Coordinates of C-alpha atoms and ligand atoms in Angstrom, one line a residue:
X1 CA -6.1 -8.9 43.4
X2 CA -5.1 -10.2 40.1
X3 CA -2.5 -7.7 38.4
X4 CA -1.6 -7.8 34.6
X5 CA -0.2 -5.7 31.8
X6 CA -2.9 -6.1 29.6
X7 CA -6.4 -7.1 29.9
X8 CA -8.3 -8.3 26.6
X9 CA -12.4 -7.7 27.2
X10 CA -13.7 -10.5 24.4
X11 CA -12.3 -13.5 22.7
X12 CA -13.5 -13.2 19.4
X13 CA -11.0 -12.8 16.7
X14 CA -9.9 -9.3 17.5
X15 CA -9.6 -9.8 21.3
X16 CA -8.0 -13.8 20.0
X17 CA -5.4 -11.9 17.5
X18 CA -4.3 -9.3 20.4
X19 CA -4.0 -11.9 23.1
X20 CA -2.0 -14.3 21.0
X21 CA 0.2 -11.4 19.4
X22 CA 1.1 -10.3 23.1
X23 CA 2.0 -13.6 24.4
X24 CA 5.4 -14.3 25.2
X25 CA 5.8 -10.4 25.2
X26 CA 3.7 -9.1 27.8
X27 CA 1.3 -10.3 30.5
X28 CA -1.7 -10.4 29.7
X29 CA -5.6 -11.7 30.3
X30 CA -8.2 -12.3 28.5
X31 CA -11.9 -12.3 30.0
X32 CA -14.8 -14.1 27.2
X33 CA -18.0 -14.0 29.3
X34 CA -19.4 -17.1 27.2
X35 CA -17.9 -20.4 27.8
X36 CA -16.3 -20.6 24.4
X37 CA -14.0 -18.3 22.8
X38 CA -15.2 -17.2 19.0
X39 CA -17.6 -14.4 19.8
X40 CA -19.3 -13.5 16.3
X41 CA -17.0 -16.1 14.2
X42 CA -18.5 -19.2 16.5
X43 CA -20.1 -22.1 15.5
X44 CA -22.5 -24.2 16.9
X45 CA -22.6 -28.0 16.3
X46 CA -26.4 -29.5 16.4
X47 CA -27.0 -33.2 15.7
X48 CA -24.4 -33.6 12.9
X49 CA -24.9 -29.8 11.6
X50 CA -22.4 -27.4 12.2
X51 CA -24.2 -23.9 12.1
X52 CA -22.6 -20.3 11.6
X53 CA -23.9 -17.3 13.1
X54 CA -25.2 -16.3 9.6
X55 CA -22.5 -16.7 6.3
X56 CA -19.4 -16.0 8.0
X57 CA -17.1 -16.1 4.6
X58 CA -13.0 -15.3 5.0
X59 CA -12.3 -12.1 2.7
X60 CA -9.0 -11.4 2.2
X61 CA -7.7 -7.9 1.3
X62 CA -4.3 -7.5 3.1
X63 CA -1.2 -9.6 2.5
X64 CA -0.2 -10.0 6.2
X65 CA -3.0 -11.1 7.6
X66 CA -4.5 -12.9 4.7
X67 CA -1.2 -14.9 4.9
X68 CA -1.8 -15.3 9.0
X69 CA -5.4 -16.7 8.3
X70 CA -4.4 -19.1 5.8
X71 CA -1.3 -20.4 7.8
X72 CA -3.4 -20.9 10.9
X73 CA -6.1 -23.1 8.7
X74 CA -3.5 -24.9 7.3
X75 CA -4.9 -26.9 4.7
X76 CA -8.3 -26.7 5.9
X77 CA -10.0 -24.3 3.8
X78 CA -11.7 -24.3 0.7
X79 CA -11.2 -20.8 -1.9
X80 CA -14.8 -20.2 -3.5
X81 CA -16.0 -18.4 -5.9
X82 CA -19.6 -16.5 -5.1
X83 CA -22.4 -17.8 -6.5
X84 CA -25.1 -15.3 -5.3
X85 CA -28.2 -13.9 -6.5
X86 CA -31.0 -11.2 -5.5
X87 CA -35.1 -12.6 -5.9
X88 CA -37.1 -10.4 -7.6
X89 CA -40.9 -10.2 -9.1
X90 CA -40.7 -13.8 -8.9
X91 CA -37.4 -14.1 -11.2
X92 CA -33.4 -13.9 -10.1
X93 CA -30.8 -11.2 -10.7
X94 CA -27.4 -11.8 -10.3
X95 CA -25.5 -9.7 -7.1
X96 CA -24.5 -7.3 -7.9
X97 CA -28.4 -6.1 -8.8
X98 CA -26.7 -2.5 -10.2
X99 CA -24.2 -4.6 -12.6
X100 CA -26.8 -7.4 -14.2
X101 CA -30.1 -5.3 -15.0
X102 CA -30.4 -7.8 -18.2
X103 CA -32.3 -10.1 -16.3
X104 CA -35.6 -7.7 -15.3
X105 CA -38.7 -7.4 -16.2
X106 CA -38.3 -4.9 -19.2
X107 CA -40.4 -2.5 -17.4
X108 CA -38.3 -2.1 -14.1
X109 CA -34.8 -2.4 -16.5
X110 CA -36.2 0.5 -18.3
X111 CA -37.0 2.3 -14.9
X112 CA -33.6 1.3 -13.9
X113 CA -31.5 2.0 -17.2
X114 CA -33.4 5.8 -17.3
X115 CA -32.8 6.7 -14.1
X116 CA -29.3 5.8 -13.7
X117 CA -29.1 7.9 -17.3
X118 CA -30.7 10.9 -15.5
X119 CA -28.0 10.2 -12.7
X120 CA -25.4 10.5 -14.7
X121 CA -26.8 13.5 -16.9
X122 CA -27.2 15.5 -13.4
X123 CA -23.3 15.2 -13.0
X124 CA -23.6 12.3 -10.0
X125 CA -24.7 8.8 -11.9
X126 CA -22.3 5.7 -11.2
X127 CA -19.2 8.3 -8.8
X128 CA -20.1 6.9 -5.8
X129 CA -18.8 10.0 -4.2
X130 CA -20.7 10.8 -0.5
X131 CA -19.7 13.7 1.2
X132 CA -19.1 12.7 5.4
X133 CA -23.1 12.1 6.5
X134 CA -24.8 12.1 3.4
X135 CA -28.1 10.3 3.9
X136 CA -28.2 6.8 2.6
X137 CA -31.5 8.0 0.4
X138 CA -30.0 10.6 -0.9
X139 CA -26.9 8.9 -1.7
X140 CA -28.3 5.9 -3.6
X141 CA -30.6 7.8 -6.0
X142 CA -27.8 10.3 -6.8
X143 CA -25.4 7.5 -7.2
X144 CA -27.2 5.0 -9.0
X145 CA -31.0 6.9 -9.7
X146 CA -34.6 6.6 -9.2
X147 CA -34.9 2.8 -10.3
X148 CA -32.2 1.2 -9.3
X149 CA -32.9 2.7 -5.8
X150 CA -36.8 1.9 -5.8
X151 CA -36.5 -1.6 -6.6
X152 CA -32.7 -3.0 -4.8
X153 CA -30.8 -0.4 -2.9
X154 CA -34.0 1.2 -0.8
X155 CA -35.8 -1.9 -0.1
X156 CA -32.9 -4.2 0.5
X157 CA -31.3 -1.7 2.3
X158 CA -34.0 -0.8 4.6
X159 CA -34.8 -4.6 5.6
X160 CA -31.7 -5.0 6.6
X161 CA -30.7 -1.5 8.9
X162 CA -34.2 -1.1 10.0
X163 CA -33.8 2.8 10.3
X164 CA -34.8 5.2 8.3
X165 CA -33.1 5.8 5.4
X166 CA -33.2 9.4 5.2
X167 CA -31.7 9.1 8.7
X168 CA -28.8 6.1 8.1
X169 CA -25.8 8.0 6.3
X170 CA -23.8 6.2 3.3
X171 CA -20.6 6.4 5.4
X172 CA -20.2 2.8 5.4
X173 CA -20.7 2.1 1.9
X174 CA -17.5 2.5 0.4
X175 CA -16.2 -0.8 1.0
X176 CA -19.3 -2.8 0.9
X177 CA -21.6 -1.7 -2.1
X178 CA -20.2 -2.5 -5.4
X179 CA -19.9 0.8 -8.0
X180 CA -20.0 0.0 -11.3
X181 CA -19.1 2.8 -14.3
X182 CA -21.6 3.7 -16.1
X183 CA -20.4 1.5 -19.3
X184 CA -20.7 -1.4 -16.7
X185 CA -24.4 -0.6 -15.9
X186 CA -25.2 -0.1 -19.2
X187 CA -23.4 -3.1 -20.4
X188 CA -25.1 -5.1 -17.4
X189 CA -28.4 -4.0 -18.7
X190 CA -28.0 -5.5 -22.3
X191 CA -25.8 -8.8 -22.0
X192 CA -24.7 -11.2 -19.3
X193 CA -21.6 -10.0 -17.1
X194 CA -19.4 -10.8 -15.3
X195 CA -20.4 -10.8 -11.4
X196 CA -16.8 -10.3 -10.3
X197 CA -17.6 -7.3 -8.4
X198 CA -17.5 -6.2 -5.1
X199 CA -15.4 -6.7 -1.7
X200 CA -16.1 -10.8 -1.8
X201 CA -15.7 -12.3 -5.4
X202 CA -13.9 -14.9 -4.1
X203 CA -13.8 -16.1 -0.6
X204 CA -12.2 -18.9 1.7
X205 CA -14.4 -20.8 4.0
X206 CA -13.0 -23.7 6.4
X207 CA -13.8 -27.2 4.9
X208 CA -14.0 -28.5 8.5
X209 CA -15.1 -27.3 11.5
X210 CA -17.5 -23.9 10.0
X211 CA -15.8 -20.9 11.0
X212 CA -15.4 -21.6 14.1
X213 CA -11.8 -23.2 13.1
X214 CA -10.2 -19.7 12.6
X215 CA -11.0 -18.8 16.5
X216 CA -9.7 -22.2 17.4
X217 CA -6.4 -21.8 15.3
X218 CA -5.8 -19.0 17.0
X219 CA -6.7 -19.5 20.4
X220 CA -4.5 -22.2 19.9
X221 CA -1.5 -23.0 23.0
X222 CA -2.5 -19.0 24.4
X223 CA -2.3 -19.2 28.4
X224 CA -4.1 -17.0 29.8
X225 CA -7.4 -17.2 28.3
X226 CA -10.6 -17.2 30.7
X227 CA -13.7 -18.1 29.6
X228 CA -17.3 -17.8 31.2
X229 CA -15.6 -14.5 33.2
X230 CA -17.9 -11.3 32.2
X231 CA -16.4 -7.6 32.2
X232 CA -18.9 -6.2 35.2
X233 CA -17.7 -2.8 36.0
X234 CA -14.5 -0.7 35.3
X235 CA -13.0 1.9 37.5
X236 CA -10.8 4.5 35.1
X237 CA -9.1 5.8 37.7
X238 CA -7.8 3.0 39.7
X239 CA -7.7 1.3 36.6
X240 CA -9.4 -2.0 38.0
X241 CA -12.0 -4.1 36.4
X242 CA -14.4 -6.3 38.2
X243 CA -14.6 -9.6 36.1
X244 CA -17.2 -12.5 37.2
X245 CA -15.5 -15.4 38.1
X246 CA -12.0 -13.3 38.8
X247 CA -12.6 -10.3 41.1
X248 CA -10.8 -7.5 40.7
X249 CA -8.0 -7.7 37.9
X250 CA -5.7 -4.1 37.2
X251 CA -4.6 -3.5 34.6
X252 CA -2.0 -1.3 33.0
X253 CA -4.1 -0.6 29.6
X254 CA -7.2 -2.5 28.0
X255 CA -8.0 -3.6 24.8
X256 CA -12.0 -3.8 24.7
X257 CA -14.1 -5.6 22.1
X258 CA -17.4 -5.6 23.1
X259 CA -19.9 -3.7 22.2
X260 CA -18.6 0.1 23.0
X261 CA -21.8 1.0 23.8
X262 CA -22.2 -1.6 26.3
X263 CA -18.8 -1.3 27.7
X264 CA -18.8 2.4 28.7
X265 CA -22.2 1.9 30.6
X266 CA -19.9 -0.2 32.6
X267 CA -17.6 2.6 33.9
X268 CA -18.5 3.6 37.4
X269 CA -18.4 7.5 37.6
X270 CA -17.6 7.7 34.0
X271 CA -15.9 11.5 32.8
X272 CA -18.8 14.3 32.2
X273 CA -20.8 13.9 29.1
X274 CA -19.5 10.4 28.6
X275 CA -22.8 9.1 29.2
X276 CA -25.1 11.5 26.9
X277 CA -22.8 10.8 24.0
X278 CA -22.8 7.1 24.5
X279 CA -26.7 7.0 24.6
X280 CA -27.0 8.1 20.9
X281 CA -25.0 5.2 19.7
X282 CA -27.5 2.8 17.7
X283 CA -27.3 -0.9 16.3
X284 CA -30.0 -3.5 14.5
X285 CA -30.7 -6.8 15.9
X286 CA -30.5 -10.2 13.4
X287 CA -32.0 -13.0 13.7
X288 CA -30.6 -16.3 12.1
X289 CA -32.8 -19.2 11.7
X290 CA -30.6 -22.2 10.7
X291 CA -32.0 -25.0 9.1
X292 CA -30.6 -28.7 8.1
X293 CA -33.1 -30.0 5.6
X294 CA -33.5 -33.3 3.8
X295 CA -31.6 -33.4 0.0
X296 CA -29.6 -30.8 -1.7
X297 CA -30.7 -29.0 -4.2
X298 CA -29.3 -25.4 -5.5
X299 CA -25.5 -24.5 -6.1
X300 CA -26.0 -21.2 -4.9
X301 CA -24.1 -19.1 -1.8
X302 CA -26.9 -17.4 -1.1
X303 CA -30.2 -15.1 -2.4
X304 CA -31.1 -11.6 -1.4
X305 CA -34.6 -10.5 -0.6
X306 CA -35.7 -7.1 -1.0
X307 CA -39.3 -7.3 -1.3
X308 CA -41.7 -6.6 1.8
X309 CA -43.7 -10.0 1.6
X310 CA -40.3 -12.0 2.7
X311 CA -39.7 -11.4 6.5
X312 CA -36.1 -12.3 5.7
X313 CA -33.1 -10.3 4.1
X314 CA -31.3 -12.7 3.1
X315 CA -31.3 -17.0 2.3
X316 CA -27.9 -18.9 2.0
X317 CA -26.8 -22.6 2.1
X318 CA -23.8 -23.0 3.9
X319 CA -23.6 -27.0 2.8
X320 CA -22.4 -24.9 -0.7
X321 CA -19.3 -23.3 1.3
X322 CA -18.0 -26.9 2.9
X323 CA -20.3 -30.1 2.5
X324 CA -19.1 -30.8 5.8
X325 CA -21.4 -28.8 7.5
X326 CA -24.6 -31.0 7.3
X327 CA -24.8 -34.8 7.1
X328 CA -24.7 -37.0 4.0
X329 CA -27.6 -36.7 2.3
X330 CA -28.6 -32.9 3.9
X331 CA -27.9 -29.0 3.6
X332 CA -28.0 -26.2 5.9
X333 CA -29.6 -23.4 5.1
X334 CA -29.1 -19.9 7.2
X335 CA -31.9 -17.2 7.2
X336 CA -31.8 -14.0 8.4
X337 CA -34.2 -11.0 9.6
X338 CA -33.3 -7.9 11.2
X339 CA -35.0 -6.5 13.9
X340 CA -34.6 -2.8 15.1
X341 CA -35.6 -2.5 19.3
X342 CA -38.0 -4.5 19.0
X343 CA -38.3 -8.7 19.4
X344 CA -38.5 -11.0 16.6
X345 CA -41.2 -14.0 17.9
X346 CA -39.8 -17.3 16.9
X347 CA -43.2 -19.1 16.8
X348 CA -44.7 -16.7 14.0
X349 CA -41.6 -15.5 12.2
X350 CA -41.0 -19.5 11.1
X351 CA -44.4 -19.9 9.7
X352 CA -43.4 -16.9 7.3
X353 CA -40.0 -17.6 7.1
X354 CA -41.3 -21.4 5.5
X355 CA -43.7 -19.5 3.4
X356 CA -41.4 -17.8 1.9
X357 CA -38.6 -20.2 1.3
X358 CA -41.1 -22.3 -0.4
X359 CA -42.4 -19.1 -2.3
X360 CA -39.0 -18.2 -3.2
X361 CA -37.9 -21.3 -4.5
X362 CA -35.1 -22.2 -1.5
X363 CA -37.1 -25.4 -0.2
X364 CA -40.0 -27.2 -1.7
X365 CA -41.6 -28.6 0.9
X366 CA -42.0 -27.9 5.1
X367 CA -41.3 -31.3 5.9
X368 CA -37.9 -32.0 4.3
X369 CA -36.5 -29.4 7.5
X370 CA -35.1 -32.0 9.8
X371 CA -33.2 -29.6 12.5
X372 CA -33.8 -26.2 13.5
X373 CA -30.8 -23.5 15.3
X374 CA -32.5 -19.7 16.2
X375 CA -29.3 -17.5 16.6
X376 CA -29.9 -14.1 17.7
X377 CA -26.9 -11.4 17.4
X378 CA -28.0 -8.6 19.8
X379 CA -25.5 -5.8 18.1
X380 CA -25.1 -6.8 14.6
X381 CA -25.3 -3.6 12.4
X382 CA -24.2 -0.4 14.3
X383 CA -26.6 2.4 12.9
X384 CA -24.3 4.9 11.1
X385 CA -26.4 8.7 11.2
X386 CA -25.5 11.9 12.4
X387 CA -25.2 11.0 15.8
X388 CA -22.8 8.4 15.9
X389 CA -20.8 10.9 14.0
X390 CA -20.8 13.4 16.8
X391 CA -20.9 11.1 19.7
X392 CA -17.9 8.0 18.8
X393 CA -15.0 10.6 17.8
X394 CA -15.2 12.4 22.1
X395 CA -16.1 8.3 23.3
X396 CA -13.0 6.6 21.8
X397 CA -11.0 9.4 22.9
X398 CA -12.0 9.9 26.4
X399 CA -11.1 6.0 26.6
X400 CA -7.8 6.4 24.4
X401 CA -7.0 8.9 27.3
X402 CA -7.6 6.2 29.8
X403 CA -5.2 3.5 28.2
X404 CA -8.2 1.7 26.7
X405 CA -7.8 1.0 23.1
X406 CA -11.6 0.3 21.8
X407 CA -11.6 -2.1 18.7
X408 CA -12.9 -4.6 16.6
X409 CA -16.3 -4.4 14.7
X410 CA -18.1 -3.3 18.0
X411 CA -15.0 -1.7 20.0
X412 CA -14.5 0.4 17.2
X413 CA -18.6 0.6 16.4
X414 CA -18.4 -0.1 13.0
X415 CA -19.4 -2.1 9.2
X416 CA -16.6 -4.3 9.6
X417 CA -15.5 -7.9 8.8
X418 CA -13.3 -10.8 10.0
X419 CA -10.1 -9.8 8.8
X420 CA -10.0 -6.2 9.7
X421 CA -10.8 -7.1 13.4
X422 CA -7.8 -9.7 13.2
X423 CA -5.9 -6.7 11.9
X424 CA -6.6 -4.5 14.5
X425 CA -6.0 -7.3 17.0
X426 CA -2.3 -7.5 15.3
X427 CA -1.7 -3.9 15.1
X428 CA -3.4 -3.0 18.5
X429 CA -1.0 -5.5 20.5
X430 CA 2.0 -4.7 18.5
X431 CA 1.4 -0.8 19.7
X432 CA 1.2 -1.5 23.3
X433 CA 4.3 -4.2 23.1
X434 CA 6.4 -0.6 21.7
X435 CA 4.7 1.4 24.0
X436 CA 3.0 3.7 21.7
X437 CA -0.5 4.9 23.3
X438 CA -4.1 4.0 22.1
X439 CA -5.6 5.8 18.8
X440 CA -7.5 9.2 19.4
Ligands
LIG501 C1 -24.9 -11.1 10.2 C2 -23.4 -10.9 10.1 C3 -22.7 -11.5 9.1 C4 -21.4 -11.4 9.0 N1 -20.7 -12.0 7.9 C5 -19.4 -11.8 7.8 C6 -18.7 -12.4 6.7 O1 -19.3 -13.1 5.8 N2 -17.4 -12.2 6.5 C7 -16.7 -11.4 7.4 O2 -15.4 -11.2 7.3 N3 -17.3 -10.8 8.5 C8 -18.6 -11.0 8.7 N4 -19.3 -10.4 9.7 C9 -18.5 -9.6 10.7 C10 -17.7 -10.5 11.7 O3 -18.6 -11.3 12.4 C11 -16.9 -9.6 12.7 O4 -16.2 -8.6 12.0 C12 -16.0 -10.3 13.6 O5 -16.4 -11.6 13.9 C13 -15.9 -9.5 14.8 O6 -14.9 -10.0 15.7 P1 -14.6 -9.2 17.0 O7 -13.6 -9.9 17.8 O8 -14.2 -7.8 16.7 O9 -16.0 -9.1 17.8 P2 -16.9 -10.2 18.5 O10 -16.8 -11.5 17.7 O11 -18.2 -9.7 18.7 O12 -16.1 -10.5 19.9 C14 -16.4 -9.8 21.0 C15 -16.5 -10.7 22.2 O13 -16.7 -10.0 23.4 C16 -17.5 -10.8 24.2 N5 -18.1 -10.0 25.3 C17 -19.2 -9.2 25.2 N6 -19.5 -8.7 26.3 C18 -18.5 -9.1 27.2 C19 -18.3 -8.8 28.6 N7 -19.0 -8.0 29.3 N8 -17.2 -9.4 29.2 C20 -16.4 -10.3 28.5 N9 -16.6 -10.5 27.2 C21 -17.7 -9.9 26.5 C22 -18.4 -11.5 23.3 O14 -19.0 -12.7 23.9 C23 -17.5 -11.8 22.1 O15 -17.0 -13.1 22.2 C24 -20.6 -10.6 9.9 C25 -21.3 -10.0 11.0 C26 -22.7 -10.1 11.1 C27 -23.4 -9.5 12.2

């Protein structure tokens, strides 16, 4: 039986950033069930395109590992500044929608200008304030009012979670959904703004390789990496795990990745209740249909979609983050649709997936799409409602009692992005190398 001090479930960056913080200080072993190490922050190369699962854009917020990511892309990486836009009634708004009404139809701006007023007169208008489990419905119209809500945040936001908005809470917002003053609404409803607002202004993006050079820097010279070996079953109390490819490996504590909820419904004779509360854990399904087509057109990142008649959320060109991801000549466009338990079908979703690229202005013609990548990300939005609020405190503690530290954006079950699971990765590995026990 293989023995070690530390067993890594996944080798995306979180799982990477732990395995390559321990080496050197303990043994450990990593176990990435596909045959390449990346997990979400992969890349796949197709005929001279190099496709991401979806935008996968670097921003930074913290000094250390801002500083790590850089150093381990060396030179190799381009900063940008976002370009992107939301499609609406046929015209374009720039992101953030709430900041630049000046661009709407001057009956929706008046909807949206009066009802954030209204907002504001009830006491609530442009705080952002959400008490724990506040519905996301309720939340946006308080926050930003009755227009604003009907025409970007409702729409946009229900293509994309595919749940009920009376039923998803605003907990995650905080850090993702810009909140402008009230002087910056009103300002943005009048005159041109700036669109510096937000969590990604300005981002970094490798000029070779698509993201997929971050995993590789940092998989970089680590040992004991093994890939195409699948976490099958855990036993708690012996503290084994059954690994395809490897057998049975022990371990002394774990540091999981994948999916939480999938991972627990791998403990054999997990601890009462464990079960029930894992079953009320939720996520979204994307789709990403890549696409290298003929000629370049747009400088945009990418465009927003919140109206009904596109099947997509969202439309951005990658080939306007690095040039090197599409031949000479070509761009690569990514497109994505969310799906909630149920399964997109290729074959139809393209037809209206060209339709409304065309519609929307991103391509002009069917026949200048040369290649074609369907991506599908199983767990890509965990579903934040009152369940997950009772159910993931009792789960990551029951493991945390176990020696199992749970993290990254699905170990942890969360809205998170690239550098946050690279900082748990740091701060996870540096806690077992002192010895200090996993976060309840
Ligand atoms: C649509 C979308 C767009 C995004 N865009 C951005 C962006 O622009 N910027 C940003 O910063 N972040 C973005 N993110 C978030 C970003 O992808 C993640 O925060 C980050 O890549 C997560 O890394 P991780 O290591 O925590 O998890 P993962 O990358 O999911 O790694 C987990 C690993 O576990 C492996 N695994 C699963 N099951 C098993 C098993 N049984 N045994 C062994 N291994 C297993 C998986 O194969 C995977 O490699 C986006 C996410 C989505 C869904």
């Amino acid at each position: 039986m293989i023995k070690t001090d530390v067993l890594i479930v996944g080798g995306g960056l979180s799982g990477l950033t732990a395995a390559r913080t321990l080496q050197g200080k303990k043994r450990y072993l990593l176990a990435e069930k596909e045959p390449l190490t990346g997990g979400l922050a992969a890349s796949v190369k197709k005929n001279g395109f190099t496709f991401d699962y979806s935008g996968h854009l670097l921003h930074l917020h913290w000094k250390k590992t801002g500083d790590l990511i850089l150093r381990l892309l060396k030179n190799n990486h381009y900063k940008i500044r976002r370009n992107a836009w939301i499609h609406l009634k046929g015209g374009e708004v720039p992101y953030p929608f709430q900041a630049n009404l000046y661009n709407l139809p001057d009956k929706i701006k008046s909807e949206c200008v009066c009802g954030f007023l209204e907002a504001c007169l009830r006491g609530k208008g442009g705080s952002g304030h959400a008490r724990a489990g506040m519905p996301f419905k309720n939340w946006s119209i308080n926050t930003f009012g009755a227009g604003i809500s009907k025409h970007f945040m409702l729409p946009y936001n229900y293509k994309l979670w595919q749940y009920p908005l009376d039923r998803l809470t605003a907990d995650w917002c905080a850090p993702f959904v810009p909140m402008p003053n009230p002087r910056e609404v009103l300002e943005g409803a009048y005159r041109t703004r700036s669109t510096e607002m937000g969590y990604n202004p300005v981002f970094y993006y490798p000029r070779l390789g698509g993201i997929q050079a971050l995993p590789d820097a940092l998989a970089k010279g680590l040992k004991d990496i093994h890939t195409g070996c699948e976490l099958r079953s855990l036993n708690l109390k012996t503290k084994t795990a059954f690994i395809n490819g490897l057998g049975a490996v022990k371990y002394g504590s774990l540091i999981n990745t994948m999916p939480l909820k999938y991972f627990v419904e791998l403990i054999k004779s997990p601890p009462a209740g464990l079960r029930a509360l894992n079953a009320k854990l939720r996520h979204n399904t994307i789709y990403v249909l890549n696409l290298g087509v003929k000629g370049t057109s747009s400088k945009k990142h990418w465009t927003y979609f919140p109206e009904s008649e596109f099947l997509f959320y969202r439309a951005g060109i990658a080939t306007n983050f690095s040039r090197h991801l599409a031949p000479k000549g070509c761009s690569s466009l990514y497109i994505e649709t969310a799906t909630y338990g149920a399964d997109l079908d290729p074959g139809a979703a393209e037809k209206k997936i060209f339709r409304g690229l065309i519609k929307g202005g991103v391509i002009k013609n069917e026949k200048d799409i040369i290649e074609k990548l369907w991506l599908k990300i199983p767990c890509a939005y965990v579903i934040y409602d009152s369940a997950r609020n009772i159910a993931l405190p009792p789960i990551l503690s029951t493991l945390a009692d176990n020696n199992i530290h749970s993290i990254g954006r699905y170990g942890a079950w969360k809205y998170s992005f690239m550098e946050e699971s690279v900082k748990e990765g740091l701060e996870t590995a540096k806690k077992i190398i002192t010895n200090r026990a996993p976060r309840r």
